[in-house]
Coordinates of C-alpha atoms and ligand atoms in Angstrom, one line a residue:
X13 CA 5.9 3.5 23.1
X14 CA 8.3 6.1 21.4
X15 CA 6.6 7.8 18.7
X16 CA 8.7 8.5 15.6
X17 CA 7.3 10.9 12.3
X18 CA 8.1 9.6 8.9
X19 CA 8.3 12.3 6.5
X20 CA 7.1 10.8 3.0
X21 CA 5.4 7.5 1.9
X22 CA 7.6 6.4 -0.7
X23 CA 9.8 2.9 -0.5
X24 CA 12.5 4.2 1.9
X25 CA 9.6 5.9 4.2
X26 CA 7.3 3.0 4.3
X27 CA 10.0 0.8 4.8
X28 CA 11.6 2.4 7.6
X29 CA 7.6 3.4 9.3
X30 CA 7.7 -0.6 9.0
X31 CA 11.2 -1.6 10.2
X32 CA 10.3 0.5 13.0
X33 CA 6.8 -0.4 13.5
X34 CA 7.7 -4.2 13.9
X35 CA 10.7 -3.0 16.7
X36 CA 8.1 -1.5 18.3
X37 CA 7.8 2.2 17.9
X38 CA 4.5 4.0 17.8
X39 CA 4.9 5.2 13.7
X40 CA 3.3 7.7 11.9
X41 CA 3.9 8.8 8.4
X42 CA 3.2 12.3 7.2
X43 CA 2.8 12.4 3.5
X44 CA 2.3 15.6 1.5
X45 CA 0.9 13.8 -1.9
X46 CA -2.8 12.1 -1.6
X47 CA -1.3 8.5 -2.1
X48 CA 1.4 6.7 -1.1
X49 CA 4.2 5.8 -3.5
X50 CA 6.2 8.6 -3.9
X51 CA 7.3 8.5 -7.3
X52 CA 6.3 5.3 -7.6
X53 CA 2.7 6.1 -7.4
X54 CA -0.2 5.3 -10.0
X55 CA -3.4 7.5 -11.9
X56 CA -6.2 6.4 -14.3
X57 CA -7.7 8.3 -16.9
X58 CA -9.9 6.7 -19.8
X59 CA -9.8 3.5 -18.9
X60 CA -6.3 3.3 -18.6
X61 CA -3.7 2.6 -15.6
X62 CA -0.4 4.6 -15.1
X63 CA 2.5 3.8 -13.2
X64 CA 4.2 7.3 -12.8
X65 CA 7.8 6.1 -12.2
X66 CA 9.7 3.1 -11.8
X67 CA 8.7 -0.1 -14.6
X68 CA 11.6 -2.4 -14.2
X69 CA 10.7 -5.4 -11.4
X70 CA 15.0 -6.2 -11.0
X71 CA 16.7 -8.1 -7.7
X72 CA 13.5 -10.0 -7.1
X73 CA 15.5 -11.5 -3.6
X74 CA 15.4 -8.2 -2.4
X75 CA 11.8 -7.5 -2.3
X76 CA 11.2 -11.1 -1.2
X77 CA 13.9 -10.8 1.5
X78 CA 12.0 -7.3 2.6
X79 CA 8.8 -9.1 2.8
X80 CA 9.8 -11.9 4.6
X81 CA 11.5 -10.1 7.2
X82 CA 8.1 -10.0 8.3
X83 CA 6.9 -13.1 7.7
X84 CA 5.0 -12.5 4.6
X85 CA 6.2 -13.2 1.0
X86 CA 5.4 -11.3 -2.1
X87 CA 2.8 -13.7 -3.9
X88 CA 0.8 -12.5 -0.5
X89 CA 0.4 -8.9 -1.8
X90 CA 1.2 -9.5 -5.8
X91 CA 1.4 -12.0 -8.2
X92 CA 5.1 -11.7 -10.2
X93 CA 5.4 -12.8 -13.5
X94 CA 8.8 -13.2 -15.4
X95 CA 9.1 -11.3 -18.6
X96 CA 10.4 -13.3 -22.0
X97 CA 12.1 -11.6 -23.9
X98 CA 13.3 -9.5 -20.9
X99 CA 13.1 -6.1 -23.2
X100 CA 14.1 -5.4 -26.8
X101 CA 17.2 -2.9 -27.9
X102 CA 16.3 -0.9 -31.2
X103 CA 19.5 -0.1 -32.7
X104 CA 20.9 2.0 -35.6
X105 CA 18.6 1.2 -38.2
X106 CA 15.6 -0.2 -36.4
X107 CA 17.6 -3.5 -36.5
X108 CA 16.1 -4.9 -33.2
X109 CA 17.8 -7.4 -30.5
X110 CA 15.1 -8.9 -28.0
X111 CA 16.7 -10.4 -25.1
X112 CA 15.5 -13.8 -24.1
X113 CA 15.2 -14.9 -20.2
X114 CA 17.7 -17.6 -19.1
X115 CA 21.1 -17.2 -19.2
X116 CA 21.6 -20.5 -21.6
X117 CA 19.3 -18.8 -24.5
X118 CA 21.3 -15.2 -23.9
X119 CA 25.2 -17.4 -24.1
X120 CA 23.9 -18.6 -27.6
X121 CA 22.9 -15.3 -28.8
X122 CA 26.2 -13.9 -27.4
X123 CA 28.2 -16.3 -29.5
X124 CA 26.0 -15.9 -32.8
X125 CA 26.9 -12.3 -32.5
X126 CA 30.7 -12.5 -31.3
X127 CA 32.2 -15.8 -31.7
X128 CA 33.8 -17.0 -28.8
X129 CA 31.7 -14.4 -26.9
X130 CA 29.5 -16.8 -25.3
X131 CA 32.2 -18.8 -22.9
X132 CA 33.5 -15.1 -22.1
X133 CA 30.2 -14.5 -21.0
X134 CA 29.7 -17.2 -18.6
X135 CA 32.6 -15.8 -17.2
X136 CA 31.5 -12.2 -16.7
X137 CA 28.6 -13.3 -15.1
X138 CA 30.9 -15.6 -12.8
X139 CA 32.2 -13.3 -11.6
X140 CA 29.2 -10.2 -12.0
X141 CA 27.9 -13.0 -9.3
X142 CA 30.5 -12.7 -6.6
X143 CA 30.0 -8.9 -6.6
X144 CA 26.3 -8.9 -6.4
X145 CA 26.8 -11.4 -3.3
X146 CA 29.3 -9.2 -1.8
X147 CA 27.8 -5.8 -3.1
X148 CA 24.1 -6.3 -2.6
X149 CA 23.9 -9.3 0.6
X150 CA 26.9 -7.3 2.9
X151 CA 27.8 -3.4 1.1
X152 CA 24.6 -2.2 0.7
X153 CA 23.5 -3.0 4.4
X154 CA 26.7 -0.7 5.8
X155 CA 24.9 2.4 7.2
X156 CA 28.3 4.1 5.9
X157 CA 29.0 5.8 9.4
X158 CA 32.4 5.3 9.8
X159 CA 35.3 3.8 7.9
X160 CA 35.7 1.3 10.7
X161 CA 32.4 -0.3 9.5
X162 CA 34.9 -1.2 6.3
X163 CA 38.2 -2.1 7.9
X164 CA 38.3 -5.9 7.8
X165 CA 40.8 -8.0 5.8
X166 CA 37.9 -9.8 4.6
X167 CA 36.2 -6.7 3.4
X168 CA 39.4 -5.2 1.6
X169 CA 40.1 -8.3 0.0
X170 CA 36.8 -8.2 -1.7
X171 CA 37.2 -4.4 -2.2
X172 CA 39.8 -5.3 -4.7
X173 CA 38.1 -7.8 -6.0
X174 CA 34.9 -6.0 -6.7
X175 CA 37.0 -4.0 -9.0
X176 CA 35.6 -0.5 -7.3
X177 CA 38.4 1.2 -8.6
X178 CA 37.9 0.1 -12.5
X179 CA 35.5 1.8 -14.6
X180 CA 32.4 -0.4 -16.2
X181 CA 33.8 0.8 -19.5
X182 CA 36.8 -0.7 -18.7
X183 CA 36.4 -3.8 -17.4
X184 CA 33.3 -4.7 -19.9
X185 CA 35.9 -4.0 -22.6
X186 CA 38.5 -7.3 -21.2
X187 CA 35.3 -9.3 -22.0
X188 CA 33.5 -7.7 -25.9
X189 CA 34.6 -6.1 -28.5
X190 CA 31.8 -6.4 -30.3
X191 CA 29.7 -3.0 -30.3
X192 CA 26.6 -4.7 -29.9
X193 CA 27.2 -6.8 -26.9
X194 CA 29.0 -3.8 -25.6
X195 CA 25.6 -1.6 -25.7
X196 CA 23.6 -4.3 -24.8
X197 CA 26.2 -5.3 -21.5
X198 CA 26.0 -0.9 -21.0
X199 CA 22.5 -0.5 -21.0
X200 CA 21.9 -1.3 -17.0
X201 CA 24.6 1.0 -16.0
X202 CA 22.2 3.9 -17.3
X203 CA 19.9 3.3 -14.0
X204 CA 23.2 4.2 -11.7
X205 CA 23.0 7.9 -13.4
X206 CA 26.0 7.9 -14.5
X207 CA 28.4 6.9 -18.2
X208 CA 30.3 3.8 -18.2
X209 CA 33.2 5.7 -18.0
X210 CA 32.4 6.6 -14.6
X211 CA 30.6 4.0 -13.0
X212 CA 32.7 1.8 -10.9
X213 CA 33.2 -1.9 -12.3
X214 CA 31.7 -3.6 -9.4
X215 CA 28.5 -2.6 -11.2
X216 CA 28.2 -5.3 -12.8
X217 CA 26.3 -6.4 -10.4
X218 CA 23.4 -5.0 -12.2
X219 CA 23.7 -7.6 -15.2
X220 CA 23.9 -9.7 -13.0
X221 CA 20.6 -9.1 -11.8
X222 CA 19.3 -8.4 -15.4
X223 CA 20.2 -11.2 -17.0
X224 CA 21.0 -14.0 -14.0
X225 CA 17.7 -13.2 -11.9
X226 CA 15.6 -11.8 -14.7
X227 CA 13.1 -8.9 -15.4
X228 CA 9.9 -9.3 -13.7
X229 CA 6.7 -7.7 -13.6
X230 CA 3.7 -7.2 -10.6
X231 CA 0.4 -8.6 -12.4
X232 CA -1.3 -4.8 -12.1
X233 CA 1.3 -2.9 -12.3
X234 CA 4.4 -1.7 -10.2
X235 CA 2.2 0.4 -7.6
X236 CA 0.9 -3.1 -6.6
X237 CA 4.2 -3.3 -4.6
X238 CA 3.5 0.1 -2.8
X239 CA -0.3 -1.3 -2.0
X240 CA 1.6 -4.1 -0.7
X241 CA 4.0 -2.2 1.4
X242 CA 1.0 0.2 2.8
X243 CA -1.3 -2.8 3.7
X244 CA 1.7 -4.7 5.4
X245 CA 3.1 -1.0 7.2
X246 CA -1.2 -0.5 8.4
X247 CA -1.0 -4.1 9.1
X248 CA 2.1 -3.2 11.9
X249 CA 0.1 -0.2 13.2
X250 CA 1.8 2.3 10.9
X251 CA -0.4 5.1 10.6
X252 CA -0.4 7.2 7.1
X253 CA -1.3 10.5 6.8
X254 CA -1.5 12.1 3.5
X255 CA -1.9 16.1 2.4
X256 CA 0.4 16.9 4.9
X257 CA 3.1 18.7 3.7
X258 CA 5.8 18.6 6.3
X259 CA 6.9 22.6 6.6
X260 CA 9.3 22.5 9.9
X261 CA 10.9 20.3 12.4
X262 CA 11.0 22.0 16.1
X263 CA 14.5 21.2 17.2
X264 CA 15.3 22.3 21.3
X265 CA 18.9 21.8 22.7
X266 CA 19.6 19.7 19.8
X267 CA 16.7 17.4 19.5
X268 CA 13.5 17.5 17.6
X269 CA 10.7 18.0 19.3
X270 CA 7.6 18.7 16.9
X271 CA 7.2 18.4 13.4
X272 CA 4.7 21.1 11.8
X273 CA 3.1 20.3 8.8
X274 CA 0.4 22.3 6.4
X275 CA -2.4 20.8 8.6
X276 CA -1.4 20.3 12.4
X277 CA 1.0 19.6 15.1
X278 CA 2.9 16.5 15.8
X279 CA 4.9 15.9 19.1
X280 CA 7.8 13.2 18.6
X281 CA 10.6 11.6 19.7
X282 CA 12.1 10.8 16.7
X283 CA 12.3 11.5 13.1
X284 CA 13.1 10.0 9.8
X285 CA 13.2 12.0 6.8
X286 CA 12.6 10.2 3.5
X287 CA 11.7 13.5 1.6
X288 CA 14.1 14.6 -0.7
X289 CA 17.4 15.5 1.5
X290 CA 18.2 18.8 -0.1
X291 CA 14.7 20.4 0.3
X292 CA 14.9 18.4 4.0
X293 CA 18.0 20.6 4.9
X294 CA 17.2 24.1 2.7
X295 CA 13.0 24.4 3.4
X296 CA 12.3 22.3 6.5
X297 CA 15.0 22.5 9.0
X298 CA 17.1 25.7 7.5
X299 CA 20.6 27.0 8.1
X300 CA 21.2 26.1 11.7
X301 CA 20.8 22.5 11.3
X302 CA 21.9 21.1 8.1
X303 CA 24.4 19.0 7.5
X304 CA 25.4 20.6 4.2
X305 CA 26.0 24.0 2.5
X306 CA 24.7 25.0 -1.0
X307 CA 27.8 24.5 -1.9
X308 CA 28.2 21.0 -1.3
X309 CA 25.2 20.0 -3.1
X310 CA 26.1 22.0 -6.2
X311 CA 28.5 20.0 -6.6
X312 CA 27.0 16.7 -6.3
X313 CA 26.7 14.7 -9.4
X314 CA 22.5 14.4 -10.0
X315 CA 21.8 11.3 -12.1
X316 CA 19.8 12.4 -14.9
X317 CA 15.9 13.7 -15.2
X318 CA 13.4 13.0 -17.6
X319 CA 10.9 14.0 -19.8
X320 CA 7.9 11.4 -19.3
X321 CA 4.8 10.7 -21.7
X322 CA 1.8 8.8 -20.5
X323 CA -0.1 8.0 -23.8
X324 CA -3.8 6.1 -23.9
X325 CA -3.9 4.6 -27.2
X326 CA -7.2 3.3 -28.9
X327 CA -5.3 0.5 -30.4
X328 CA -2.7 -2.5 -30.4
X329 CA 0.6 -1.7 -31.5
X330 CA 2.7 -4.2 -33.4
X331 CA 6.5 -4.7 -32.5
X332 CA 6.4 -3.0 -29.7
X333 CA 7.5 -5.5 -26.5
X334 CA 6.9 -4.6 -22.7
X335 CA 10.1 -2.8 -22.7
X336 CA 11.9 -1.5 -25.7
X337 CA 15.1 0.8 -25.7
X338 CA 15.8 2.9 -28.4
X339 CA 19.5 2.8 -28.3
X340 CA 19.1 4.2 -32.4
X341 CA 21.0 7.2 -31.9
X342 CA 24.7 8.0 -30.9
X343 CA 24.9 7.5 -27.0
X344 CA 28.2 9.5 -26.3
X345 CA 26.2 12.4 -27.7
X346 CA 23.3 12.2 -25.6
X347 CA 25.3 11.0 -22.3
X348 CA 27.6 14.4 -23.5
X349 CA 24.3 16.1 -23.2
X350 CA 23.3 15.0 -19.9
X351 CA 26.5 14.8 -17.9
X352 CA 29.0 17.2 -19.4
X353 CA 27.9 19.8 -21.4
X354 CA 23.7 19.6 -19.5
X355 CA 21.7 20.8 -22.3
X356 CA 18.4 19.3 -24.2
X357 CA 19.0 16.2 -26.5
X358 CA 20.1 16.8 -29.9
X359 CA 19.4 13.4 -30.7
X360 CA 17.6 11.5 -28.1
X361 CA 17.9 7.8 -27.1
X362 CA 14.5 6.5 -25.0
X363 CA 12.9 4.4 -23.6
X364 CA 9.5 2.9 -24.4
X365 CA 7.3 0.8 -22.1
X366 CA 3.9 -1.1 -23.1
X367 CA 2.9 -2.6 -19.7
X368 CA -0.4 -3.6 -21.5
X369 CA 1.8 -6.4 -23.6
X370 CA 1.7 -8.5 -20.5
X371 CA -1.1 -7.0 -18.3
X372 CA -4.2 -6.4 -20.0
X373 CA -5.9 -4.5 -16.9
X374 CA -3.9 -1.4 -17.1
X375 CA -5.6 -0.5 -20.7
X376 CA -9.0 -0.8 -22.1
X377 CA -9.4 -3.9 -24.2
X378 CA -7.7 -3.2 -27.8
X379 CA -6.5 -0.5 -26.6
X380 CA -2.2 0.1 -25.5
X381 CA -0.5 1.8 -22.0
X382 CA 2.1 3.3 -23.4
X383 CA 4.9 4.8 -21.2
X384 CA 7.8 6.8 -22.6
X385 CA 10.8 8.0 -21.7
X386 CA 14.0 10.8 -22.2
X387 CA 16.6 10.6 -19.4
X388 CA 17.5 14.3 -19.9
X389 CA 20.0 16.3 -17.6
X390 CA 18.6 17.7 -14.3
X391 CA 17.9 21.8 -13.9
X392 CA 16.9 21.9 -17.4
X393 CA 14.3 24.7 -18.3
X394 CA 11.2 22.8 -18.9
X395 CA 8.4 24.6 -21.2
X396 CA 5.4 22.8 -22.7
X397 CA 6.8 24.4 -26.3
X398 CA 10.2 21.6 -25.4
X399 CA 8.4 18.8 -24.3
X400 CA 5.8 19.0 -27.5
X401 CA 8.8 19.3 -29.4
X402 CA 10.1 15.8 -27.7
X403 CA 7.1 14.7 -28.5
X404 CA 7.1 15.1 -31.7
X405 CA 10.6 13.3 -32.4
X406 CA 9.6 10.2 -30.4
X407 CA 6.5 9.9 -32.4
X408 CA 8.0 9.6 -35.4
X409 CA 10.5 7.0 -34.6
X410 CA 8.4 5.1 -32.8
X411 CA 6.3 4.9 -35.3
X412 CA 8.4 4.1 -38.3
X413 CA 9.9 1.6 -35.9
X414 CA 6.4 -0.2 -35.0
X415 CA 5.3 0.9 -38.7
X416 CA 2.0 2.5 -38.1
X417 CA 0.3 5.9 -37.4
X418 CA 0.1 6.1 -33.4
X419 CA -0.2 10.3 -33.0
X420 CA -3.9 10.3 -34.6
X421 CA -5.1 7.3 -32.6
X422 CA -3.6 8.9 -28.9
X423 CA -6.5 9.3 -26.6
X424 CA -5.1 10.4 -23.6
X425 CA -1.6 12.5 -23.2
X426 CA 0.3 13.5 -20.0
X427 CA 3.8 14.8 -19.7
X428 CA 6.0 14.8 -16.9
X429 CA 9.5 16.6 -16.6
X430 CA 11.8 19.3 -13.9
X431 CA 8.6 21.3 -12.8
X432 CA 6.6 18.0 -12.4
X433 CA 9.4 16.9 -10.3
X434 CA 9.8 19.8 -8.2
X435 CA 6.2 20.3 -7.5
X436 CA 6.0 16.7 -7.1
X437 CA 8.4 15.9 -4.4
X438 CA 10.4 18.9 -4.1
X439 CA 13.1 17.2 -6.3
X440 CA 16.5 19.5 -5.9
X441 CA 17.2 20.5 -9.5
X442 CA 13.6 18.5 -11.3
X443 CA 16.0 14.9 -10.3
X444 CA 14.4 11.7 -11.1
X445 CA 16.9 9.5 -9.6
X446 CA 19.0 11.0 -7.0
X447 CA 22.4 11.3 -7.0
X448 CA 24.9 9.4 -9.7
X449 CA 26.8 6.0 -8.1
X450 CA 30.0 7.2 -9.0
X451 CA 33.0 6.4 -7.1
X452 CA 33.0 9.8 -4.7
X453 CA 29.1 9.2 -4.0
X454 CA 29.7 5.7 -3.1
X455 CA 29.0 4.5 0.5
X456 CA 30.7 6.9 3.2
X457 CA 30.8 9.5 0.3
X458 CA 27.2 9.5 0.4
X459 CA 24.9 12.3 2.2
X460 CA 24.9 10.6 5.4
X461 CA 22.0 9.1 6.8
X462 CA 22.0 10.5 10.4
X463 CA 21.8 14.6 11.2
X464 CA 25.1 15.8 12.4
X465 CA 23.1 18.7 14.6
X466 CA 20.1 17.1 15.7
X467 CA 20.0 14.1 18.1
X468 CA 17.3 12.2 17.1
X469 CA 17.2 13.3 12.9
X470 CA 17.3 10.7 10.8
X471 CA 17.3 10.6 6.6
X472 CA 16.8 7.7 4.3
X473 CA 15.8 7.5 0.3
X474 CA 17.5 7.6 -3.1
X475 CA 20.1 10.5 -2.1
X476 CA 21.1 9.0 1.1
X477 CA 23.0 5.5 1.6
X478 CA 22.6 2.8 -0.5
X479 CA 21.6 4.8 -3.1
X480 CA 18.3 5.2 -6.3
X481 CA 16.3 2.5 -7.5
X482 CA 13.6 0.6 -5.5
X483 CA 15.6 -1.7 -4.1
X484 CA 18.1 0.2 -2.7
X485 CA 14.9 2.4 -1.4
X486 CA 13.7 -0.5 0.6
X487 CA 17.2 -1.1 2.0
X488 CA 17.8 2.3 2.8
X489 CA 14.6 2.6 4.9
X490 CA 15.5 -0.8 6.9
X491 CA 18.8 0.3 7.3
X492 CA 17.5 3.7 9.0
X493 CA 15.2 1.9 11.0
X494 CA 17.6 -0.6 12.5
X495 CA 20.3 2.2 13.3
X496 CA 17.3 4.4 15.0
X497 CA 16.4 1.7 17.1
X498 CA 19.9 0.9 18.2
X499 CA 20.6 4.5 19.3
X500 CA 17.1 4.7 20.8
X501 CA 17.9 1.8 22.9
Ligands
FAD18 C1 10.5 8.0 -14.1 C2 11.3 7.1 -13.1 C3 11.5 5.8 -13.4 C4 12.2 5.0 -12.5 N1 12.4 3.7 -12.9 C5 12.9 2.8 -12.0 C6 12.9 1.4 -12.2 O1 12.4 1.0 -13.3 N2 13.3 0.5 -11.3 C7 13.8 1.0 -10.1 O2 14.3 0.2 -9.2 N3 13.8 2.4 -9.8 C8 13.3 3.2 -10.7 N4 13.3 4.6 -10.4 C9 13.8 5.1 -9.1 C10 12.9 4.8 -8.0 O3 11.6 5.1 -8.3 C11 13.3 5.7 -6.8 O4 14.7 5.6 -6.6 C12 12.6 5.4 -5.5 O5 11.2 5.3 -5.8 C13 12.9 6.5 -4.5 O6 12.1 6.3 -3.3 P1 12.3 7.3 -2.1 O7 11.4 6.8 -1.0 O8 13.7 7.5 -1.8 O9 11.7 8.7 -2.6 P2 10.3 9.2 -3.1 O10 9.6 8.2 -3.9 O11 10.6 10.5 -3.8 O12 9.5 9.4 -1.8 C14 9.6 10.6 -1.0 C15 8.2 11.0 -0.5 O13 8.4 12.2 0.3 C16 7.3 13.0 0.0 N5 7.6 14.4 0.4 C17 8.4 15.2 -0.2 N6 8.4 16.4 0.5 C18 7.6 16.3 1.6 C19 7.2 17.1 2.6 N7 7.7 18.4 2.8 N8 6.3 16.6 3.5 C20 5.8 15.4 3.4 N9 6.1 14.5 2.4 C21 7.0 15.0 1.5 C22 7.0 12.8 -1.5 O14 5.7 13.2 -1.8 C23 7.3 11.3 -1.6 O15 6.1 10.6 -1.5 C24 12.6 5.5 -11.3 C25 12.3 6.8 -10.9 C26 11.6 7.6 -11.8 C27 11.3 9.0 -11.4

């Protein structure tokens, strides 16, 4: 058996230990953190349970597809429950919107607010459909090699229709005019990292998946999809290794050899980095074999950090839904504040979660999980005197919005933010997401996925091909797995 090191347990690592695992390869994963997850991983204090990092459930076929690939299904690890209302927008004014599940109930609403608006959203969606079969069931799974992995008449034909070279803004705008429907249709596009303006219109995709296939949620919480992963990666023979920091990769004549971590040697024929790339490249494998300067990754685009709050709160609070966005505030300012001129919020928009609406294991009883959230621009300098600061403003609009005291009844407070992020996972500049899906970081514009210098050097994860999110995670870390085995064979 050929023995490959994973660096890193998070989605793209465990999926690739298991893609290979199930072809066959002797696997082991060497994590640095004590649990598996990555930033999707959990903690509990008073009573309560925290996911760290990613709360939206979106593009259940995907995680159902990753399961069944070998031969399990996702009601085998977790039990999925389907959120209604999806989540709620707070806009100007507290005036709130909550979005029911089921496209008929979301076309009525459309048309109360716009007239006419709800046959032009069937139509959106119509056609948000074709490029979420196109973009997510035969894009995505390109390993973005080569161009000729593109040329087909079939492909370019659906290039064009995919709209990649229209912004969201744009092409959202030939639908709405009404401002409300237009923040409500913007508010997925935030997960790409990147403004409207910039994000390519085959991105629709993503309301596609928001409002067509629905917001879901992992009875538990979302590290019961990481237990899931780890039983089924164990179940294949993976073995998991945690507190072991990967610190160099022993490369002779162009292959690596050994991988060297804080606690021991490993011999190998094979690895797969799922670390972050940058730190991959800069700490663990240095100037002789990366595959890019300093240079180049200054100028990438970094979708956006954020400033995190974990509050344990001794008691229910009313309005608040499992997800709430607090789109209150101007967003041109704040996305100005992320993307073009980087600099703290002036006036923050955020995002609040209350798992413990649906889920009543993750808080005490009467008591509320409370998850918040500032997407803030990466490389920021991050003091405790900010973050209370932060703090402070979300307080008080979150609780004039719910209309009660919350501050005096908060019985367990953690923050999160750059330096979290850097310890964390080595995160180049405190990122959260990765790299923005614009246009030029699309597919081949990507980071690739294979090591230009090193024969048998592979990377996979949220700054590689496909891209952030979970989903694209678990797809990058097949897609690593199958084009490993294929040049191993
Ligand atoms: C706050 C937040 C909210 C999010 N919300 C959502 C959401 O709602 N829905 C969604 O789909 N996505 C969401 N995301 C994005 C999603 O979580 C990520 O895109 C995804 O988890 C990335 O997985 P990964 O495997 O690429 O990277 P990671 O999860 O970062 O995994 C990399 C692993 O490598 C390990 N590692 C790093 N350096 C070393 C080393 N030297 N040696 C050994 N191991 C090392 C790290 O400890 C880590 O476990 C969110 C992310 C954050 C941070």
């Amino acid at each position: 058996m050929k023995k490959v090191i994973v660096i890193g347990a998070g989605f793209s690592g465990l999926a690739a230990a298991t893609g290979l695992a199930d072809k066959g390869y002797d696997v082991t994963i060497l994590e640095k953190n004590s649990m598996a997850g990555g930033r999707a991983r959990v903690f509990e204090a008073e009573g309560f349970t925290f996911d760290m990092g990613p709360s939206w459930y979106w593009m259940p076929d995907i995680f159902d597809n990753y399961f069944a690939k070998f031969n399990k299904k996702t009601s085998d690890y977790y039990d999925l429950v389907r959120l209604d209302p999806s989540y709620a927008v707070i806009l100007e004014g507290n005036e709130t919107i909550a979005l029911p599940a089921g496209v008929d109930k979301l076309e009525a609403l459309f048309e109360e607010m716009e007239s006419g608006s709800g046959a032009k959203f069937r139509e959106f969606l119509r056609q948000a459909e074709y490029k979420y079969d196109v973009g997510i069931n035969q894009f995505v799974w390109k390993p973005s090699r080569s161009i000729s992995e593109f040329v087909s008449v079939k492909l370019l034909y659906d290039v064009v229709r995919l709209d990649v070279f229209q912004s969201f803004a744009k092409h959202i705008r030939k639908f709405f005019t009404d401002d409300k429907i237009l923040k409500l249709m913007e508010f997925p596009i935030l997960f790409l990292g990147a403004t409207p303006e910039n994000t390519p219109a085959m991105y629709s995709l993503m309301n596609y998946a928001e409002m067509q296939l629905g917001t879901w949620y992992p009875m538990g919480g979302m590290h019961k999809i990481v237990k899931g992963m780890v039983a089924l990666a164990e179940e294949k023979g993976v073995k998991i290794l945690y507190n072991q920091e990967v610190q160099k990769v022993v490369v002779n004549n162009g292959i690596a050899k050994q991988v060297i971590t804080s606690q021991g040697t490993f011999d190998t024929d094979a690895v797969v980095a799922s670390a972050d790339y940058h730190h991959v490249e800069d700490k663990i494998l240095g100037q002789t074999y990366r595959n890019y300067d300093e240079e180049y990754w200054d100028k990438r685009v970094m979708a956006p950090s954020s400033l995190l709050f974990y509050l344990g709160v001794n008691k229910r609070i009313p309005k608040l839904l499992h997800h709430n966005l607090f789109f209150d505030e101007d967003f041109s300012l704040h996305a100005h504040e992320i993307y073009t001129e980087p600099q703290w919020p002036s006036k923050p928009l955020f995002y609040a979660s209350a798992p413990s609406v649906t889920d009543s294991s993750v808080a005490p009883e009467g008591c509320e999980n409370i998850f918040l959230l500032i997407p803030v621009a990466p490389d920021l300098e991050d003091t405790e005197e900010m973050r209370e600061k932060y703090y402070s403003i979300l307080m008080e609009r979150l609780e004039k919005y719910c209309g009660t005291s919350i501050r005096d009844s908060v019985v367990y407070k953690r923050s999160y933010a750059h330096r979290d992020f850097k310890q964390d996972y080595h995160a180049f500049k405190g990122n959260a997401y990765g790299l923005a899906n614009t246009l030029m970081q699309t597919a081949l514009l990507k980071p690739t996925l294979k090591s230009k210098k090193i024969q048998n050097f592979y990377y996979t994860g949220q700054l590689t091909v496909p891209g952030p999110g979970v989903p694209p995670s678990l797809i990058s870390g097949l897609l690593v797995a199958s084009e490993l085995d294929k040049e191993m064979r």
